[in-house]
Every structure is written in structure tokens, then in C-alpha cells.
Short mmCIF file of C-alpha atoms and ligand atoms in Angstrom, two decimals:
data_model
loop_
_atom_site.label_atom_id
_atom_site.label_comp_id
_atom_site.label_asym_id
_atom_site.label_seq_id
_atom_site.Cartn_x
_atom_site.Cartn_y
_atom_site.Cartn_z
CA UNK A 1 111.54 119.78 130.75
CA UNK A 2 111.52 123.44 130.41
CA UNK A 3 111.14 125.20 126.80
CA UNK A 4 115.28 125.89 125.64
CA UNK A 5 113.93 129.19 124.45
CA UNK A 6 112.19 130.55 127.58
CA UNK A 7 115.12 129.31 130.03
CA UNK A 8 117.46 131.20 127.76
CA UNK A 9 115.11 134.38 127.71
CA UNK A 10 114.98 133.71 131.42
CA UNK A 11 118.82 133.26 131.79
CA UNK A 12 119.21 136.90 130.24
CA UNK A 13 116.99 138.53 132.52
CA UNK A 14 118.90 136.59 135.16
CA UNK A 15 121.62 138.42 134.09
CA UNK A 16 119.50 141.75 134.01
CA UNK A 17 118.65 141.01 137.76
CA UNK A 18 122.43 140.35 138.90
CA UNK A 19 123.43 143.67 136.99
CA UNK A 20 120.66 145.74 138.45
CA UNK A 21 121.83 144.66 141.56
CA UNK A 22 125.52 145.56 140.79
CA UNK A 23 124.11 149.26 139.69
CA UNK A 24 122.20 150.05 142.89
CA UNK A 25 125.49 149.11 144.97
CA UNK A 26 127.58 151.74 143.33
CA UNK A 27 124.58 154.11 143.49
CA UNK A 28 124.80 153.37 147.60
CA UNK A 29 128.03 153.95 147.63
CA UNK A 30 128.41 156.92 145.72
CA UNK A 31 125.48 158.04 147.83
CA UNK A 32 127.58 157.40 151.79
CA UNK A 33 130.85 158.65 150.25
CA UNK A 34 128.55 162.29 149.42
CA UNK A 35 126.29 162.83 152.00
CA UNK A 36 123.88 161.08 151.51
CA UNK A 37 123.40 158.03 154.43
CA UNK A 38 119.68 157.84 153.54
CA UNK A 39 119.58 157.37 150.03
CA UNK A 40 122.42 155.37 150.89
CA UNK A 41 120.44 152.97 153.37
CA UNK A 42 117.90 152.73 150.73
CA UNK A 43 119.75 152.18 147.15
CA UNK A 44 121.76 148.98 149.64
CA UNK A 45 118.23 147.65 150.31
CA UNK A 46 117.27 147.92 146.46
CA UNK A 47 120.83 145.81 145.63
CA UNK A 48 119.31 142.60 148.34
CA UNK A 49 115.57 143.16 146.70
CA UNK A 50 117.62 142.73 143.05
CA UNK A 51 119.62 139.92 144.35
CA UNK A 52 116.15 138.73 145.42
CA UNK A 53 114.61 138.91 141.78
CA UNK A 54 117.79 137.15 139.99
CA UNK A 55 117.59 134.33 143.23
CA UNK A 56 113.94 133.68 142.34
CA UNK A 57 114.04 132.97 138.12
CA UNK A 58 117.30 130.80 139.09
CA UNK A 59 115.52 129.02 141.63
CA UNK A 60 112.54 129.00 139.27
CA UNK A 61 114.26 127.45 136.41
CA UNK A 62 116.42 124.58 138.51
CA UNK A 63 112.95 123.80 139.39
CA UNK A 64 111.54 123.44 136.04
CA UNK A 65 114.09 120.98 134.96
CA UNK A 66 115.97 123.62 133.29
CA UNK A 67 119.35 125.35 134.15
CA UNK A 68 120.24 128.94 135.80
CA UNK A 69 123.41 130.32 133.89
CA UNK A 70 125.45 133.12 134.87
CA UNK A 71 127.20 135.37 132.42
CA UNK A 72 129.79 138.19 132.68
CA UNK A 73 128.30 141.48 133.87
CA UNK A 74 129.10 145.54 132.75
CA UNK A 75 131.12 147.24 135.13
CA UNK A 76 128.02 150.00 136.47
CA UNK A 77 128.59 153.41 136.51
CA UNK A 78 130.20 154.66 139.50
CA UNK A 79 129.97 159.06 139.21
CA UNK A 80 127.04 160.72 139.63
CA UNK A 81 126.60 164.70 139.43
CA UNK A 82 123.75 164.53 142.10
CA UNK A 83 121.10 163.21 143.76
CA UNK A 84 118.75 163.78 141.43
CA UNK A 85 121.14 162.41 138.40
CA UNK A 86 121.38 159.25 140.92
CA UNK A 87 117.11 158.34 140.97
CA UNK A 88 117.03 159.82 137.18
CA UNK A 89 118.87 156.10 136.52
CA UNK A 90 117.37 154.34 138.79
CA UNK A 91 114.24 155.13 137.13
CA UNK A 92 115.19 154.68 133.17
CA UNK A 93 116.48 151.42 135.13
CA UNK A 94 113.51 150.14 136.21
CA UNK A 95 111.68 151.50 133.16
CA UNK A 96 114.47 149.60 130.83
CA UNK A 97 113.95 146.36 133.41
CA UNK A 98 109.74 146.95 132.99
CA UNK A 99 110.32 146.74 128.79
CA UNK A 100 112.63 143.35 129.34
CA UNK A 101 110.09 141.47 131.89
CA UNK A 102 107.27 142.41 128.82
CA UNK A 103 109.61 140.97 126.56
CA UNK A 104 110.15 137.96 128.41
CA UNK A 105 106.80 137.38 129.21
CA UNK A 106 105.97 137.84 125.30
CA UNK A 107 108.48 134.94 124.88
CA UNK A 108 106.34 132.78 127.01
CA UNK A 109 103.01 133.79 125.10
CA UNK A 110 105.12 132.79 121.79
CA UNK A 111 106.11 129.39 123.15
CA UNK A 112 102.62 128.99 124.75
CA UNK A 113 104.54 128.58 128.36
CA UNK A 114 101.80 129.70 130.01
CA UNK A 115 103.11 128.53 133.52
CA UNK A 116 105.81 130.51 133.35
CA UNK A 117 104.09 133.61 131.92
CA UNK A 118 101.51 133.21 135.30
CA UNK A 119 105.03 132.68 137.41
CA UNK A 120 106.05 135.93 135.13
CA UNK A 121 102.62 137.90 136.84
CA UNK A 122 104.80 138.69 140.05
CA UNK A 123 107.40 140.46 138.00
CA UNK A 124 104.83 142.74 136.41
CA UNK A 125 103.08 143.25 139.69
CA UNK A 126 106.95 144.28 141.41
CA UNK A 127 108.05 146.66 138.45
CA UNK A 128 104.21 148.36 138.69
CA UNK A 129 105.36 149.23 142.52
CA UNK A 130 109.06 149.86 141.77
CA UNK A 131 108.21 152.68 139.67
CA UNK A 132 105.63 154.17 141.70
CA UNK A 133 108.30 154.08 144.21
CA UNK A 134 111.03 155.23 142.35
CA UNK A 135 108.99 158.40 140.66
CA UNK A 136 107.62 159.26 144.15
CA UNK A 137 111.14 160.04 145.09
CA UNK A 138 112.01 161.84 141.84
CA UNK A 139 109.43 164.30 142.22
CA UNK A 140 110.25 165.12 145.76
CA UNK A 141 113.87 165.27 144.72
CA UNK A 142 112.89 168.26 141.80
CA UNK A 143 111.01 170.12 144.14
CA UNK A 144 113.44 170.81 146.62
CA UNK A 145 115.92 171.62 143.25
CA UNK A 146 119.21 172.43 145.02
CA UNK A 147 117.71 173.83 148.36
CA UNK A 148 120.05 172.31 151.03
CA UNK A 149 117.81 171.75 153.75
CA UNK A 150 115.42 170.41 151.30
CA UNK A 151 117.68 167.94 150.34
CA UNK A 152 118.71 166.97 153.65
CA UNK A 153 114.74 166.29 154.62
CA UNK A 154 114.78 164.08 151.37
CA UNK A 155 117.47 161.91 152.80
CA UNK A 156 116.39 161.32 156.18
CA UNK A 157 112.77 160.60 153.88
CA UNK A 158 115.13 157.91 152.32
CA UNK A 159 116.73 156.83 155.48
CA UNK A 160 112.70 156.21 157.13
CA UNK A 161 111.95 154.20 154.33
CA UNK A 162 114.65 152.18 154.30
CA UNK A 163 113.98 151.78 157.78
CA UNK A 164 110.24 150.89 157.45
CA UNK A 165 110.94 148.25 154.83
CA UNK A 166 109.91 144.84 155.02
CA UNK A 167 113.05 142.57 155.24
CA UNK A 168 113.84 141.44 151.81
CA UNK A 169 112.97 137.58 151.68
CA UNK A 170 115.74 135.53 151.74
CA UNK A 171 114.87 132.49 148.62
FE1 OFO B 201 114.32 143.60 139.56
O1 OFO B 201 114.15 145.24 138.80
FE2 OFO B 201 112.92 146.44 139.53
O2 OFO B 201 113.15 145.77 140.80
#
């Protein structure tokens, strides 16, 4: 039977993952109703990965004996000023998303779940590579300021990436 406190730490960032999810959608579609197909392409790839990350804590805790909850979820922003206000979020995102897998995975060290804090290891290892990712496109995105061709090279950028992806696994 799973520990009540780490499947309800778990449940939250269940939650965490569906809103993320929810937040990179409107980014996407802010991004194709401005311009901006590539960052577009890429931000709908982030929502599956997302979708990914919630799918594998609720598969992880059905298989511990516990139970995956849902719970009502924030409507997500939906205006951006620009591009660069768009990956500005995703990145406190990811950093805010970083700080809760910590958390949870200091929950696990508390309840001496050590399973789940190994299961937890993938997390860290994703959010590591997220914001690599994620600050990689920030800085390109400042350099180019509000030069238009600049920012057009940035999207295609976007668009190859998005492109070059591994499929997101399907749980
Ligand atoms: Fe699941 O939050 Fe980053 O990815």
C-alpha cells in the first residue's frame, strides 16, 4: 500500500502536470494566432510531453496500490505581449515545476519512500533538460531583441526542433 502522504504529494503534482499542460496550449495558440507557427509547433509538443509527465505519476500511483485524483485546474493565461514574454513563463514555469518535484521528492525522504524518491530521479533528470532547453531559447530570443528577421529565424529554429523531436511516448 502506498504512503497516504506521498500519493497526496503526488496527486498535487499530478495536478501541477495537467496545468502545465493546459499553460503550454494557450501559449501555442497565442503563438499560431501571431505569427508565430514555430514556436507554435513547439509549445503543442511541450502540452503532449506535460500530458506525458501527469500520465506517468497516475500510472505510477494506480500501480503502487494507491489512487490518481484529479482536481479542478486555473484557467492559464491566454495574452502575451511577445515572444519573449511567452518563453519568460515558460521558464519561471519550469523553474516553479523544478522547486515542486524537490519538494515532492523531500516528501519521500521524510516518509523514507525511497522507491518512489528513485522513481522521483527521472523527474529531476527531465526538469535538468527542460531548462537547458527552455533558457537556450530565451537567450536567442534577447539577442535578436525586436529585429524582425531575427525573430523570424528564431521561429523557423522553433519549428526544426519541433520537427526533430522524438515522438512523445505514449504511457
Ligand atoms: Fe513536467 O514540467 Fe517540465 O516538463
Amino acid at each position: 500500500m502506498m504512503n497516504k502522504n506521498v500519493e497526496a504529494a503526488i496527486n498535487e503534482q499530478i495536478r501541477r502536470e495537467e496545468f502545465s499542460s493546459r499553460l503550454y496550449l494557450s501559449m501555442a495558440i497565442w503563438c499560431e494566432a501571431n505569427g508565430f507557427p514555430g514556436a507554435a509547433a513547439f509549445l503543442y509538443r511541450q502540452t503532449d510531453e506535460e500530458r506525458m509527465h501527469q500520465l506517468k505519476f497516475v500510472h505510477y500511483v494506480n500501480d503502487r496500490g494507491g489512487k490518481a485524483a484529479l482536481m479542478a485546474l486555473d484557467k492559464p493565461v491566454a495574452d502575451f505581449t511577445s515572444l519573449l514574454d511567452v518563453f519568460q513563463q515558460v521558464m519561471k514555469h519550469e523553474e516553479y515545476i523544478t522547486a515542486s518535484i524537490n519538494e515532492l521528492y523531500g516528501v519521500t525522504l521524510e516518509q523514507k519512500d525511497y522507491t518512489t524518491g528513485n522513481f522521483l530521479q527521472w523527474y529531476i533528470n527531465e526538469q535538468i533538460e527542460e531548462e537547458k532547453t527552455m533558457s537556450t531559447i530565451l537567450d536567442k530570443i534577447r539577442l535578436v531583441g525586436e529585429d524582425k528577421a531575427g525573430m523570424f529565424h528564431i521561429d523557423k529554429d522553433l519549428s526544426a526542433m519541433a520537427a526533430a523531436a522524438a515522438p512523445v511516448p505514449q504511457l
